Short mmCIF file of C-alpha atoms and ligand atoms in Angstrom, two decimals:
data_model
loop_
_atom_site.label_atom_id
_atom_site.label_comp_id
_atom_site.label_asym_id
_atom_site.label_seq_id
_atom_site.Cartn_x
_atom_site.Cartn_y
_atom_site.Cartn_z
CA UNK A 149 53.80 106.44 121.38
CA UNK A 150 57.58 106.11 121.49
CA UNK A 151 59.09 103.76 118.99
CA UNK A 152 60.78 100.63 120.36
CA UNK A 153 64.50 100.83 119.72
CA UNK A 154 65.88 97.63 118.17
CA UNK A 155 69.40 96.26 117.90
CA UNK A 156 70.92 93.19 116.33
CA UNK A 157 73.76 91.48 118.17
CA UNK A 158 76.48 89.37 116.57
CA UNK A 159 76.25 86.14 118.54
CA UNK A 160 79.24 83.83 118.32
CA UNK A 161 78.17 81.64 121.21
CA UNK A 162 81.04 82.84 123.42
CA UNK A 163 80.80 84.71 126.68
CA UNK A 164 81.56 88.19 125.35
CA UNK A 165 78.68 88.38 122.89
CA UNK A 166 76.40 86.90 125.54
CA UNK A 167 77.32 89.65 128.00
CA UNK A 168 77.28 92.48 125.46
CA UNK A 169 73.79 91.48 124.36
CA UNK A 170 72.49 91.23 127.87
CA UNK A 171 73.97 94.64 128.80
CA UNK A 172 71.92 96.28 126.06
CA UNK A 173 68.78 94.26 126.79
CA UNK A 174 69.01 95.47 130.41
CA UNK A 175 68.49 98.99 129.07
CA UNK A 176 65.15 98.17 127.50
CA UNK A 177 66.32 97.76 123.90
CA UNK A 178 64.71 94.98 121.83
CA UNK A 179 67.62 92.76 120.75
CA UNK A 180 67.74 89.91 118.24
CA UNK A 181 70.84 87.84 117.54
CA UNK A 182 72.56 87.09 114.26
CA UNK A 183 75.08 84.34 113.64
CA UNK A 184 76.98 83.94 110.40
CA UNK A 185 77.75 80.44 109.16
CA UNK A 186 81.03 80.55 107.23
CA UNK A 187 81.65 76.79 107.09
CA UNK A 188 84.68 77.15 109.37
CA UNK A 189 82.73 77.33 112.61
CA UNK A 190 83.87 74.85 115.22
CA UNK A 191 80.49 74.43 116.83
CA UNK A 192 78.12 71.72 115.87
CA UNK A 193 80.44 69.76 113.63
CA UNK A 194 83.64 68.20 114.92
CA UNK A 195 82.32 68.37 118.46
CA UNK A 196 79.23 66.58 117.32
CA UNK A 197 80.84 63.73 115.39
CA UNK A 198 83.87 62.87 117.51
CA UNK A 199 83.67 60.52 120.47
CA UNK A 200 86.58 62.23 122.21
CA UNK A 201 84.59 64.99 123.85
CA UNK A 202 81.49 62.93 124.54
CA UNK A 203 81.25 64.36 128.06
CA UNK A 204 80.85 67.90 126.68
CA UNK A 205 77.33 68.95 125.74
CA UNK A 206 76.79 68.73 121.97
CA UNK A 207 75.17 71.98 121.16
CA UNK A 208 75.27 74.94 118.85
CA UNK A 209 76.56 77.55 121.27
CA UNK A 210 75.04 80.46 119.35
CA UNK A 211 71.57 78.92 119.62
CA UNK A 212 72.23 78.05 123.22
CA UNK A 213 73.32 81.65 123.98
CA UNK A 214 70.17 82.99 122.33
CA UNK A 215 68.11 80.66 124.41
CA UNK A 216 69.86 81.84 127.60
CA UNK A 217 69.14 85.41 126.60
CA UNK A 218 65.59 84.67 125.54
CA UNK A 219 66.06 86.26 122.11
CA UNK A 220 65.44 85.27 118.53
CA UNK A 221 68.54 84.11 116.62
CA UNK A 222 68.97 84.50 112.88
CA UNK A 223 71.51 82.06 111.43
CA UNK A 224 72.72 83.38 108.10
CA UNK A 225 74.61 81.24 105.57
CA UNK A 226 77.52 83.29 104.19
CA UNK A 227 79.61 80.40 102.86
CA UNK A 228 79.97 81.73 99.31
CA UNK A 229 80.46 85.38 100.17
CA UNK A 230 83.00 84.48 102.82
CA UNK A 231 85.36 82.94 100.26
CA UNK A 232 86.55 86.36 99.13
CA UNK A 233 87.20 87.40 102.76
CA UNK A 234 89.39 84.35 103.32
CA UNK A 235 91.12 84.24 99.96
CA UNK A 236 91.85 87.97 99.58
CA UNK A 237 91.99 89.58 103.02
CA UNK A 238 92.94 93.25 102.71
CA UNK A 239 94.45 93.24 106.19
CA UNK A 240 96.15 89.86 105.93
CA UNK A 241 96.06 86.86 108.22
CA UNK A 242 96.64 86.34 111.92
CA UNK A 243 98.91 83.63 113.30
CA UNK A 244 97.27 81.08 110.99
CA UNK A 245 94.82 81.49 108.11
CA UNK A 246 92.45 83.61 110.22
CA UNK A 247 91.65 86.88 108.47
CA UNK A 248 90.14 88.26 111.69
CA UNK A 249 90.02 91.95 110.85
CA UNK A 250 88.46 91.44 107.42
CA UNK A 251 86.16 88.80 108.89
CA UNK A 252 84.88 91.17 111.59
CA UNK A 253 84.41 93.94 109.01
CA UNK A 254 82.51 91.56 106.74
CA UNK A 255 80.21 90.40 109.52
CA UNK A 256 79.46 93.93 110.70
CA UNK A 257 78.76 94.90 107.06
CA UNK A 258 76.34 91.97 106.72
CA UNK A 259 74.69 92.98 110.00
CA UNK A 260 74.35 96.52 108.65
CA UNK A 261 72.56 95.21 105.55
CA UNK A 262 70.34 93.17 107.84
CA UNK A 263 69.33 96.11 110.07
CA UNK A 264 68.55 98.19 106.98
CA UNK A 265 66.25 95.44 105.68
CA UNK A 266 64.58 94.85 109.03
CA UNK A 267 64.31 98.42 110.29
CA UNK A 268 66.58 97.96 113.29
CA UNK A 269 68.61 100.83 114.76
CA UNK A 270 72.07 99.63 115.67
CA UNK A 271 74.50 96.72 115.89
CA UNK A 272 76.09 95.17 118.98
CA UNK A 273 79.32 93.19 119.13
CA UNK A 274 81.07 91.64 122.12
CA UNK A 275 84.49 93.03 121.21
CA UNK A 276 86.87 94.03 123.99
CA UNK A 277 89.84 96.30 123.35
CA UNK A 278 93.13 94.44 123.45
CA UNK A 279 91.59 91.02 123.78
CA UNK A 280 92.72 89.67 120.43
CA UNK A 281 95.94 90.84 118.81
CA UNK A 282 94.51 91.36 115.33
CA UNK A 283 90.89 92.39 115.30
CA UNK A 284 90.31 93.72 118.78
CA UNK A 285 92.89 96.48 119.10
CA UNK A 286 92.03 100.09 119.85
CA UNK A 287 93.37 101.19 116.47
CA UNK A 288 91.54 98.53 114.45
CA UNK A 289 88.13 99.16 116.03
CA UNK A 290 87.46 102.43 114.19
CA UNK A 291 88.76 100.84 110.97
CA UNK A 292 86.22 98.01 111.27
CA UNK A 293 83.44 100.52 111.99
CA UNK A 294 84.45 102.62 108.98
CA UNK A 295 85.22 99.91 106.44
CA UNK A 296 82.04 97.99 107.26
CA UNK A 297 80.02 101.15 106.66
CA UNK A 298 78.39 100.80 110.09
CA UNK A 299 80.18 103.85 111.53
CA UNK A 300 78.66 104.81 114.83
CA UNK A 301 75.74 102.43 114.45
CA UNK A 302 78.17 99.89 115.89
CA UNK A 303 78.12 99.66 119.69
CA UNK A 304 80.61 97.58 121.65
CA UNK A 305 79.01 97.59 125.11
CA UNK A 306 81.89 95.83 126.90
CA UNK A 307 84.43 98.54 126.06
CA UNK A 308 82.16 101.42 125.04
CA UNK A 309 83.45 103.75 127.75
CA UNK A 310 86.93 103.57 126.24
CA UNK A 311 85.66 104.56 122.79
CA UNK A 312 83.95 107.71 121.48
CA UNK A 313 80.17 107.77 122.10
CA UNK A 314 78.18 106.09 119.35
CA UNK A 315 74.76 106.93 117.94
CA UNK A 316 72.95 104.74 120.47
CA UNK A 317 74.59 106.60 123.34
CA UNK A 318 74.17 110.08 121.84
CA UNK A 319 70.52 109.47 121.07
CA UNK A 320 69.93 108.19 124.60
CA UNK A 321 68.87 104.75 123.38
CA UNK A 322 71.37 103.35 125.89
CA UNK A 323 73.01 105.02 128.88
CA UNK A 324 76.76 105.16 128.38
CA UNK A 325 77.26 105.10 132.15
CA UNK A 326 75.75 101.64 132.31
CA UNK A 327 78.17 100.27 129.71
CA UNK A 328 81.69 98.97 130.44
CA UNK A 329 85.38 99.75 130.07
CA UNK A 330 86.85 96.27 129.73
CA UNK A 331 90.23 95.99 128.05
CA UNK A 332 93.07 93.50 127.79
CA UNK A 333 93.26 89.77 127.79
CA UNK A 334 92.12 89.11 131.34
CA UNK A 335 88.75 87.40 131.47
CA UNK A 336 88.08 88.32 135.09
CA UNK A 337 85.77 91.30 134.46
CA UNK A 338 83.69 89.19 132.07
CA UNK A 339 83.47 86.35 134.55
CA UNK A 340 82.38 88.74 137.31
CA UNK A 341 79.71 90.20 135.00
CA UNK A 342 78.57 86.70 134.03
CA UNK A 343 78.07 85.92 137.73
CA UNK A 344 76.18 89.18 138.19
CA UNK A 345 73.88 88.30 135.28
CA UNK A 346 73.47 84.73 136.54
CA UNK A 347 75.21 83.00 133.62
CA UNK A 348 77.01 79.94 134.91
CA UNK A 349 77.44 77.50 132.06
CA UNK A 350 78.93 79.44 129.16
CA UNK A 351 81.30 78.40 126.36
CA UNK A 352 84.94 78.75 127.34
CA UNK A 353 87.00 80.73 124.86
CA UNK A 354 89.31 78.37 123.02
CA UNK A 355 91.53 80.64 120.95
CA UNK A 356 88.97 81.66 118.38
CA UNK A 357 85.52 81.10 117.01
CA UNK A 358 86.60 79.14 113.98
CA UNK A 359 88.98 76.54 112.57
CA UNK A 360 91.01 79.18 110.74
CA UNK A 361 92.83 79.97 113.99
CA UNK A 362 93.97 76.35 114.19
CA UNK A 363 97.48 75.68 112.92
CA UNK A 364 96.87 72.12 111.80
CA UNK A 365 93.65 73.04 110.00
CA UNK A 366 95.33 75.98 108.24
CA UNK A 367 98.15 73.70 107.08
CA UNK A 368 95.62 71.34 105.53
CA UNK A 369 93.89 74.20 103.75
CA UNK A 370 97.21 75.46 102.33
CA UNK A 371 97.96 71.90 101.15
CA UNK A 372 94.56 71.75 99.45
CA UNK A 373 95.17 75.01 97.62
CA UNK A 374 98.70 74.06 96.62
CA UNK A 375 97.73 70.69 95.19
CA UNK A 376 94.77 72.14 93.31
CA UNK A 377 96.86 75.00 91.97
CA UNK A 378 94.22 77.55 92.99
CA UNK A 379 92.93 79.12 96.17
CA UNK A 380 89.35 77.87 95.96
CA UNK A 381 87.15 75.57 97.99
CA UNK A 382 83.66 74.15 98.33
CA UNK A 383 81.84 73.45 101.56
CA UNK A 384 82.62 69.71 101.39
CA UNK A 385 86.35 70.47 101.07
CA UNK A 386 86.48 72.53 104.22
CA UNK A 387 84.28 70.10 106.15
CA UNK A 388 86.58 67.20 105.26
CA UNK A 389 89.62 69.13 106.50
CA UNK A 390 88.08 68.98 109.98
CA UNK A 391 87.90 65.20 110.00
CA UNK A 392 90.41 62.36 110.16
CA UNK A 393 94.15 61.91 109.80
CA UNK A 394 95.44 63.43 106.55
CA UNK A 395 98.47 61.84 104.88
CA UNK A 396 99.91 62.78 101.51
CA UNK A 397 102.25 59.94 100.49
CA UNK A 398 102.49 61.17 96.89
CA UNK A 399 101.93 64.67 95.50
CA UNK A 400 98.93 63.54 93.43
CA UNK A 401 96.86 61.94 96.18
CA UNK A 402 96.01 62.28 99.84
CA UNK A 403 94.50 59.77 102.26
CA UNK A 404 91.89 60.79 104.83
CA UNK A 405 91.86 58.11 107.51
CA UNK A 406 89.12 58.04 110.14
CA UNK A 407 90.46 58.11 113.70
CA UNK A 408 87.36 56.85 115.43
CA UNK A 409 83.86 55.52 114.90
CA UNK A 410 82.20 58.93 114.61
CA UNK A 411 84.61 59.87 111.83
CA UNK A 412 84.03 56.52 110.07
CA UNK A 413 80.31 57.31 109.94
CA UNK A 414 80.97 60.81 108.67
CA UNK A 415 83.38 59.66 105.93
CA UNK A 416 80.97 56.93 104.82
CA UNK A 417 78.80 59.72 103.48
CA UNK A 418 81.54 60.53 100.95
CA UNK A 419 82.08 57.03 99.50
CA UNK A 420 80.15 57.90 96.34
CA UNK A 421 82.54 60.76 95.66
CA UNK A 422 85.92 59.24 96.49
CA UNK A 423 87.67 55.90 96.12
CA UNK A 424 87.55 54.42 99.64
CA UNK A 425 89.47 51.72 101.46
CA UNK A 426 88.68 49.65 104.49
CA UNK A 427 90.29 46.60 106.02
CA UNK A 428 88.20 43.44 105.83
CA UNK A 429 90.41 40.78 107.46
CA UNK A 430 90.94 42.93 110.57
CA UNK A 431 89.08 45.73 112.30
CA UNK A 432 90.34 48.99 110.93
CA UNK A 433 89.49 52.49 109.79
CA UNK A 434 87.76 53.75 106.70
CA UNK A 435 89.91 55.91 104.43
CA UNK A 436 89.14 58.11 101.43
CA UNK A 437 91.54 58.71 98.55
CA UNK A 438 91.53 62.36 97.50
CA UNK A 439 93.27 62.73 94.13
CA UNK A 440 94.14 60.35 91.34
CA UNK A 441 95.74 57.14 92.50
CA UNK A 442 97.01 54.44 90.09
CA UNK A 443 97.42 50.74 90.89
CA UNK A 444 100.77 51.16 92.69
CA UNK A 445 99.39 54.14 94.63
CA UNK A 446 96.41 52.09 95.80
CA UNK A 447 98.72 49.27 96.95
CA UNK A 448 100.62 51.85 98.99
CA UNK A 449 97.37 53.39 100.29
CA UNK A 450 96.13 49.95 101.34
CA UNK A 451 99.40 49.22 103.18
CA UNK A 452 99.06 52.55 105.02
CA UNK A 453 95.43 51.89 105.97
CA UNK A 454 96.44 48.39 107.16
CA UNK A 455 99.02 50.06 109.38
CA UNK A 456 96.19 51.81 111.24
CA UNK A 457 94.15 48.62 111.60
CA UNK A 458 94.27 45.87 114.20
CA UNK A 459 96.27 43.87 111.67
CA UNK A 460 99.24 46.24 111.86
CA UNK A 461 101.54 43.40 113.04
CA UNK A 462 100.09 40.75 110.72
CA UNK A 463 101.93 39.36 107.70
CA UNK A 464 99.01 40.20 105.44
CA UNK A 465 95.87 42.32 105.67
CA UNK A 466 92.99 42.29 103.22
CA UNK A 467 91.84 45.74 102.21
CA UNK A 468 88.74 46.40 100.17
CA UNK A 469 89.04 49.13 97.56
CA UNK A 470 85.68 50.60 96.59
CA UNK A 471 85.18 52.83 93.56
CA UNK A 472 82.65 55.66 93.84
CA UNK A 473 80.23 53.62 91.67
CA UNK A 474 80.31 50.79 94.23
CA UNK A 475 82.60 48.36 92.33
CA UNK A 476 84.89 46.68 94.87
CA UNK A 477 88.05 44.60 94.77
CA UNK A 478 90.28 43.27 97.51
CA UNK A 479 94.01 43.86 97.86
CA UNK A 480 96.22 41.69 100.04
CA UNK A 481 98.98 43.84 101.49
CA UNK A 482 101.66 43.81 104.13
CA UNK A 483 101.04 46.71 106.55
CA UNK A 484 103.64 49.46 106.49
CA UNK A 485 106.09 49.25 109.39
CA UNK A 486 106.07 51.66 112.32
CA UNK A 487 108.80 53.89 110.93
CA UNK A 488 107.63 53.72 107.32
CA UNK A 489 105.25 56.68 107.53
CA UNK A 490 107.54 59.70 107.33
CA UNK A 491 106.60 62.93 109.09
CA UNK A 492 106.47 64.80 105.77
CA UNK A 493 103.49 62.70 104.67
CA UNK A 494 101.43 64.18 107.49
CA UNK A 495 99.51 67.15 106.24
S1 LIG B 1382 88.47 83.70 114.72
FE1 LIG B 1382 87.54 83.17 112.73
S2 LIG B 1382 85.37 83.80 112.89
FE2 LIG B 1382 86.50 84.82 114.56
S3 LIG B 1382 87.07 86.82 113.71
FE3 LIG B 1382 88.80 85.46 113.34
S4 LIG B 1382 88.47 84.62 111.28
FE4 LIG B 1382 86.50 85.49 111.99
#
């Protein structure tokens, strides 16, 4: 009896990994998906808590892709291990704090460990030559294969014909002729293939699979590292950077101000960890104080929070200050004027 050939596919939830996986499944290979949770993933967090994109389906796109493909998905928590990738990337960062090449290498290395443990034969990624300036270039592809240790156990079905044959092709596990030669930034070949496979509702690429490609998010992370004096983080830190308006009126404290109801609910979960402020005389946002704020700092913080409340034009707004242990007091403040929040406070 011939042994069933098995592959694991890195599923981001985007179109490319969906197509690459399907292309290999079409050739009779048993495929399971793997998705690495770094803490920076966009899916299933900000989209889920903000009202703004209510019309969009709230879903984990990796799980959704696996469901479309009819395969099992393994979601692997790599939060701690990923810190070293982000903090010390050998190949540096992209346009923002995205260490894409090191990140890809890390994920392929983790997939390699996984296939060794589970007796699978090779790894699939949805990479396309020339699609991303840092990690998906023709010259970086062999580097990722080599540095991850995967070597030719790594198959990139969407551009395989432009690369040397890999183990899966040489062994006849997949027919090279049935793979693809996609390259460049155009999405047209992928869209045509999606139509051919009958995929209609797939996640649109939005610049990257994680928050590290986002300029504003990266700025907040740099601010966090600078104020702490070390490049470290915990999961809560990086989650909170995704939420709210961040203002740093003084070097020793930052305010996180909810922008909408969903964010208010999310920040409420952190009131036992941070001093929090909310307006009581007028409808207004919830804000957390990150850092050490003295009495004058809290007066300033309250005036800022009042500025974002419905009492912004009032003479006086009452703001409740709540300590993490639940002890509350009320400050009566005059809201800051429109021009009194300088641009340099915005993190
Ligand atoms: S966009 Fe983010 S998750 Fe994707 S390769 Fe780059 S750093 Fe990794």
